[in-house]
């Protein structure tokens, strides 16, 4: 037994003194001095030797443990005092490696497009208004002159939170909120997120952006609407741009129109981007229905107004040549790093 003890102590001393770093030292300690280490194993064998020899062997075991522990301590102090380079592989820091580079933040193509749109309207004397994304049925439809169960709501199928609470399907809701809070003249643009029960594909998303415009004052006519959207189109795409209006229907405007601008890529010739039509549809517009003005308490004999709504995604995709709408929401750095 004494022989085994001495042999073990010799190995332990060598291993402790040879430990190259603190992690290795800990492993050596556990193997020899740990709770189920080799020293403990030998100690347990003491029951098998003659009773009169036990005190002597016991003392020897204790001395060995003390000695090994002081070897361990000395080695630990030595390793701790060493520089990082000598402590071993795991804690090594290579100060010559180049640092991790940081991305310089850029504007998301969607919001860059929206910013550029807003810039033009700010130049025309508009201010920016915002409204909640979660709306009541009243602001979402009723105050916008939708009769109950009117089929015009079909294209606005949205997400209901309760019977009366829904995610807005258009920024037109904010028209009402703005008019409720102020008297004419009104000139606001409203950027914001809208929601519809559409299945995601390359050209649809359940969550998307619109830019709404509203102008109410004395003597506002459809000519002002046309002039404003012409200025918008030219601001975005250049002085040669033309606008086109075609009849449409929205419950909150009368008359209503859909409007388009000549394709920025082919100037109206017809190309791949405009699918050969020469035009790019931007959104809906019209003269604010007097029912809507009356609903917010405006004097409909005195005031008239126009409103328009532009989809931002389609616009951004055309502008930057992004083929799939889902890319705009993916957060994929391979796309975003290009802006
Ligand atoms: N809100 C309409 C839509 O989302 C667009 C629109 C806005 C039409 C303002 C007329 C006036 O389809």
XYZ file of C-alpha atoms and ligand atoms in Angstrom:
351
model
C 0.000 0.000 0.000
C 2.806 2.350 0.885
C 4.386 1.450 -2.372
C 1.228 2.352 -4.307
C 0.951 5.622 -2.418
C 4.492 6.654 -3.212
C 4.070 5.744 -6.875
C 0.833 7.772 -7.094
C 2.450 10.759 -5.360
C 5.304 10.724 -7.808
C 2.963 10.758 -10.786
C 0.819 13.459 -9.215
C 3.780 15.721 -8.522
C 4.981 15.387 -12.114
C 1.525 16.044 -13.533
C 0.900 19.063 -11.302
C 4.216 20.637 -12.089
C 3.780 19.933 -15.790
C 0.277 21.458 -16.103
C 0.523 24.021 -18.912
C -2.452 26.122 -17.910
C -5.101 26.540 -15.235
C -7.614 24.305 -16.975
C -5.157 21.465 -17.195
C -4.132 22.008 -13.569
C -7.741 21.655 -12.517
C -8.077 18.407 -14.408
C -4.928 17.019 -12.747
C -6.178 18.094 -9.322
C -9.482 16.305 -9.867
C -7.776 13.135 -11.021
C -5.427 12.818 -8.022
C -6.877 14.883 -5.197
C -10.573 15.098 -6.110
C -13.453 13.536 -4.222
C -13.275 10.404 -6.335
C -9.593 10.831 -7.144
C -6.756 8.330 -6.830
C -5.669 9.408 -3.352
C -9.165 8.858 -2.065
C -9.227 5.414 -3.622
C -6.033 4.415 -1.827
C -7.357 5.854 1.410
C -10.410 3.631 1.171
C -8.153 0.562 0.952
C -7.045 1.240 4.546
C -9.878 -0.928 5.854
C -8.206 -3.991 4.394
C -4.892 -3.686 6.234
C -4.040 -4.850 9.725
C -5.479 -2.662 12.445
C -2.172 -1.859 14.100
C -0.732 -0.552 10.826
C -3.616 1.785 10.104
C -2.498 4.871 12.107
C 0.868 4.864 10.440
C -0.542 4.505 6.930
C -3.176 7.116 7.742
C -0.499 9.598 8.699
C 1.390 8.891 5.508
C -1.719 9.505 3.432
C -2.342 12.841 5.150
C 1.226 13.934 4.653
C 1.045 13.007 0.995
C -2.176 14.986 0.560
C -0.674 18.037 2.238
C 2.425 17.866 0.173
C 0.529 17.498 -3.099
C -1.760 20.348 -2.180
C 1.162 22.668 -1.652
C 2.638 21.597 -4.991
C -0.768 22.377 -6.517
C -0.900 25.816 -4.880
C 2.564 26.746 -6.036
C 1.780 25.706 -9.584
C -1.506 27.652 -9.523
C 0.253 30.833 -8.390
C 2.856 30.378 -11.064
C 0.280 29.962 -13.837
C -1.805 32.885 -12.641
C 1.165 35.186 -12.724
C 1.940 34.376 -16.347
C 0.981 36.636 -19.259
C -1.966 35.784 -21.493
C 0.268 34.359 -24.155
C 1.701 31.735 -21.829
C -1.519 30.661 -20.169
C -2.486 28.280 -22.859
C -4.511 27.853 -25.984
C -7.990 28.534 -24.628
C -7.383 31.945 -23.146
C -5.049 33.157 -25.802
C -5.827 36.499 -27.437
C -4.198 37.177 -30.748
C -3.827 40.938 -30.787
C -2.607 40.856 -34.368
C -5.978 39.646 -35.785
C -7.985 42.348 -37.578
C -11.008 43.536 -35.560
C -14.570 42.540 -36.388
C -15.893 45.174 -38.714
C -19.214 46.888 -38.023
C -21.855 47.563 -40.650
C -22.445 51.195 -41.373
C -26.204 51.587 -40.967
C -28.175 52.566 -44.056
C -31.794 53.402 -44.785
C -34.070 50.475 -45.550
C -35.184 50.739 -49.215
C -38.816 50.879 -48.130
C -38.349 53.707 -45.670
C -35.926 55.501 -47.981
C -38.711 55.551 -50.573
C -41.199 56.806 -48.019
C -38.778 59.508 -46.856
C -38.301 60.736 -50.417
C -42.075 60.885 -50.906
C -42.542 62.838 -47.691
C -39.812 65.256 -48.692
C -41.793 66.314 -51.759
C -44.985 66.958 -49.791
C -43.121 68.855 -47.085
C -41.901 71.085 -49.896
C -45.540 71.659 -50.928
C -46.469 72.867 -47.444
C -47.864 69.617 -46.029
C -47.227 68.429 -42.504
C -46.911 64.811 -41.368
C -49.660 63.175 -39.302
C -49.829 59.692 -37.864
C -52.534 57.495 -36.398
C -52.945 54.151 -34.639
C -52.501 50.833 -36.444
C -55.191 49.260 -34.273
C -58.456 51.008 -35.044
C -62.133 50.842 -34.289
C -64.690 49.913 -36.927
C -65.844 53.525 -36.778
C -62.532 54.998 -38.019
C -61.751 52.016 -40.212
C -64.988 52.056 -42.195
C -68.014 53.850 -40.804
C -66.643 57.393 -40.705
C -65.180 56.744 -44.178
C -68.725 56.422 -45.485
C -68.807 52.641 -45.909
C -72.433 51.540 -45.559
C -72.751 48.375 -43.421
C -71.886 45.237 -45.446
C -70.927 47.238 -48.526
C -68.923 45.144 -51.025
C -66.220 47.848 -51.095
C -65.080 46.375 -47.782
C -64.216 43.110 -49.521
C -60.919 44.444 -50.810
C -60.160 45.720 -47.331
C -60.534 42.353 -45.538
C -58.453 42.816 -42.454
C -57.674 41.275 -39.083
C -60.241 41.749 -36.338
C -59.198 41.882 -32.723
C -62.774 42.152 -31.525
C -65.996 42.743 -33.484
C -65.382 46.443 -33.269
C -61.566 46.591 -33.129
C -59.394 45.873 -36.143
C -56.012 46.456 -37.748
C -56.399 49.330 -40.170
C -56.511 48.268 -43.812
C -55.694 51.757 -45.140
C -54.196 54.995 -43.833
C -57.446 56.774 -44.795
C -58.519 56.217 -41.168
C -56.174 59.035 -40.212
C -58.078 61.469 -42.462
C -60.916 61.298 -39.937
C -58.665 61.641 -36.901
C -56.923 64.675 -38.354
C -60.162 66.431 -39.344
C -61.698 65.728 -35.939
C -58.772 67.450 -34.278
C -58.576 70.623 -36.361
C -60.484 73.060 -38.543
C -59.544 73.659 -42.212
C -57.246 74.412 -43.865
C -55.870 70.847 -43.674
C -52.766 69.727 -45.552
C -51.353 66.490 -44.193
C -49.543 63.414 -45.422
C -49.800 60.216 -43.402
C -47.167 57.501 -43.744
C -48.002 54.225 -42.080
C -48.395 50.506 -41.910
C -51.611 48.825 -43.011
C -52.864 45.253 -42.818
C -55.016 43.050 -45.002
C -55.866 39.376 -45.059
C -53.647 38.687 -48.053
C -51.446 35.643 -48.450
C -47.770 36.547 -48.762
C -46.303 36.163 -52.229
C -43.972 38.099 -54.515
C -46.425 40.989 -54.867
C -48.652 40.736 -51.757
C -48.140 41.100 -48.061
C -50.491 41.087 -45.068
C -48.518 44.063 -43.754
C -47.605 46.940 -46.031
C -47.078 50.690 -46.173
C -49.211 53.474 -47.584
C -48.773 57.175 -47.849
C -52.045 59.068 -47.513
C -52.607 62.702 -48.432
C -55.438 65.009 -47.428
C -56.085 68.610 -48.385
C -59.228 70.487 -47.296
C -59.786 74.202 -47.747
C -62.068 76.694 -49.434
C -62.199 76.343 -53.214
C -60.223 73.085 -53.580
C -61.016 71.335 -56.887
C -60.043 68.224 -58.812
C -57.566 70.421 -60.707
C -55.671 70.926 -57.435
C -55.576 67.150 -56.952
C -54.189 66.645 -60.449
C -51.630 69.399 -60.043
C -50.498 68.063 -56.683
C -50.037 64.502 -57.927
C -48.302 65.767 -61.060
C -45.847 67.671 -58.842
C -45.407 64.502 -56.783
C -44.757 62.340 -59.856
C -42.272 64.839 -61.267
C -40.540 65.205 -57.896
C -40.060 61.449 -57.711
C -39.306 60.613 -61.335
C -38.303 63.777 -63.166
C -39.825 66.681 -65.073
C -40.941 64.635 -68.081
C -43.318 62.539 -65.989
C -47.054 62.599 -66.828
C -50.002 61.523 -64.674
C -53.069 59.587 -65.709
C -56.399 59.385 -63.878
C -59.019 56.710 -64.519
C -62.419 56.391 -62.840
C -62.522 54.229 -59.751
C -64.654 53.868 -56.649
C -63.968 54.549 -52.982
C -66.817 55.224 -50.522
C -65.030 58.236 -49.022
C -64.264 60.083 -52.271
C -66.571 61.307 -55.028
C -65.554 61.355 -57.789
C -62.846 58.723 -57.281
C -59.909 57.817 -59.479
C -56.940 55.528 -59.684
C -53.825 57.342 -60.750
C -50.670 56.332 -62.545
C -47.471 58.020 -63.734
C -45.496 57.370 -66.886
C -42.967 54.599 -66.280
C -39.687 56.052 -65.060
C -37.687 53.377 -66.860
C -39.079 53.801 -70.390
C -40.805 57.225 -70.135
C -44.066 55.687 -71.335
C -42.676 53.584 -74.200
C -43.535 50.282 -72.568
C -40.903 48.028 -71.027
C -40.394 45.071 -68.719
C -40.850 47.122 -65.545
C -44.253 48.550 -66.553
C -45.177 45.273 -68.274
C -45.392 47.005 -71.613
C -48.088 49.505 -70.585
C -45.898 52.607 -70.222
C -47.646 53.419 -66.918
C -47.086 52.641 -63.290
C -50.140 52.617 -61.056
C -49.455 54.377 -57.806
C -52.763 54.443 -55.944
C -56.240 55.823 -55.441
C -57.490 59.389 -55.126
C -60.556 61.586 -55.322
C -62.515 64.520 -53.912
C -63.422 63.953 -50.273
C -67.087 62.896 -50.141
C -69.222 65.631 -48.492
C -70.669 62.929 -46.229
C -67.211 62.451 -44.732
C -66.712 66.199 -44.247
C -70.129 66.517 -42.632
C -69.344 63.556 -40.379
C -66.448 65.423 -38.774
C -68.515 68.608 -38.495
C -67.009 70.586 -41.394
C -69.218 73.076 -43.266
C -69.678 71.357 -46.629
C -70.938 74.555 -48.274
C -67.687 76.249 -47.485
C -65.057 73.525 -47.729
C -64.036 70.943 -50.291
C -61.001 68.714 -50.349
C -59.101 65.927 -52.034
C -57.380 62.818 -50.762
C -55.032 60.227 -52.207
C -53.303 57.052 -51.090
C -50.081 55.597 -52.502
C -48.716 52.107 -51.969
C -45.059 52.226 -50.992
C -43.839 48.644 -51.582
C -44.645 48.391 -55.293
C -43.047 51.773 -55.761
C -39.837 50.807 -53.938
C -39.636 47.517 -55.824
C -39.910 49.226 -59.207
C -37.480 51.880 -58.218
C -34.740 49.569 -56.967
C -35.474 46.565 -59.171
C -36.429 44.326 -56.218
C -38.290 41.355 -57.715
C -39.991 39.911 -54.606
C -41.859 41.873 -51.928
C -40.897 39.363 -49.256
C -37.279 40.497 -49.581
C -38.316 43.851 -48.126
C -39.345 42.184 -44.867
C -36.698 39.480 -44.673
C -34.022 41.480 -42.898
C -31.599 39.697 -45.238
C -28.278 41.530 -45.076
C -27.420 40.503 -48.627
C -30.228 42.794 -49.791
C -29.908 45.504 -47.166
C -26.170 45.949 -47.539
C -26.763 47.211 -51.071
C -28.409 50.404 -49.796
N -57.380 54.058 -49.099
C -57.523 53.664 -50.484
C -56.986 52.252 -50.651
O -56.248 51.792 -49.800
C -56.773 54.626 -51.390
C -57.356 56.007 -51.375
C -56.883 56.958 -50.494
C -58.362 56.363 -52.268
C -57.432 58.236 -50.495
C -58.906 57.627 -52.270
C -58.430 58.563 -51.406
O -57.290 51.546 -51.583
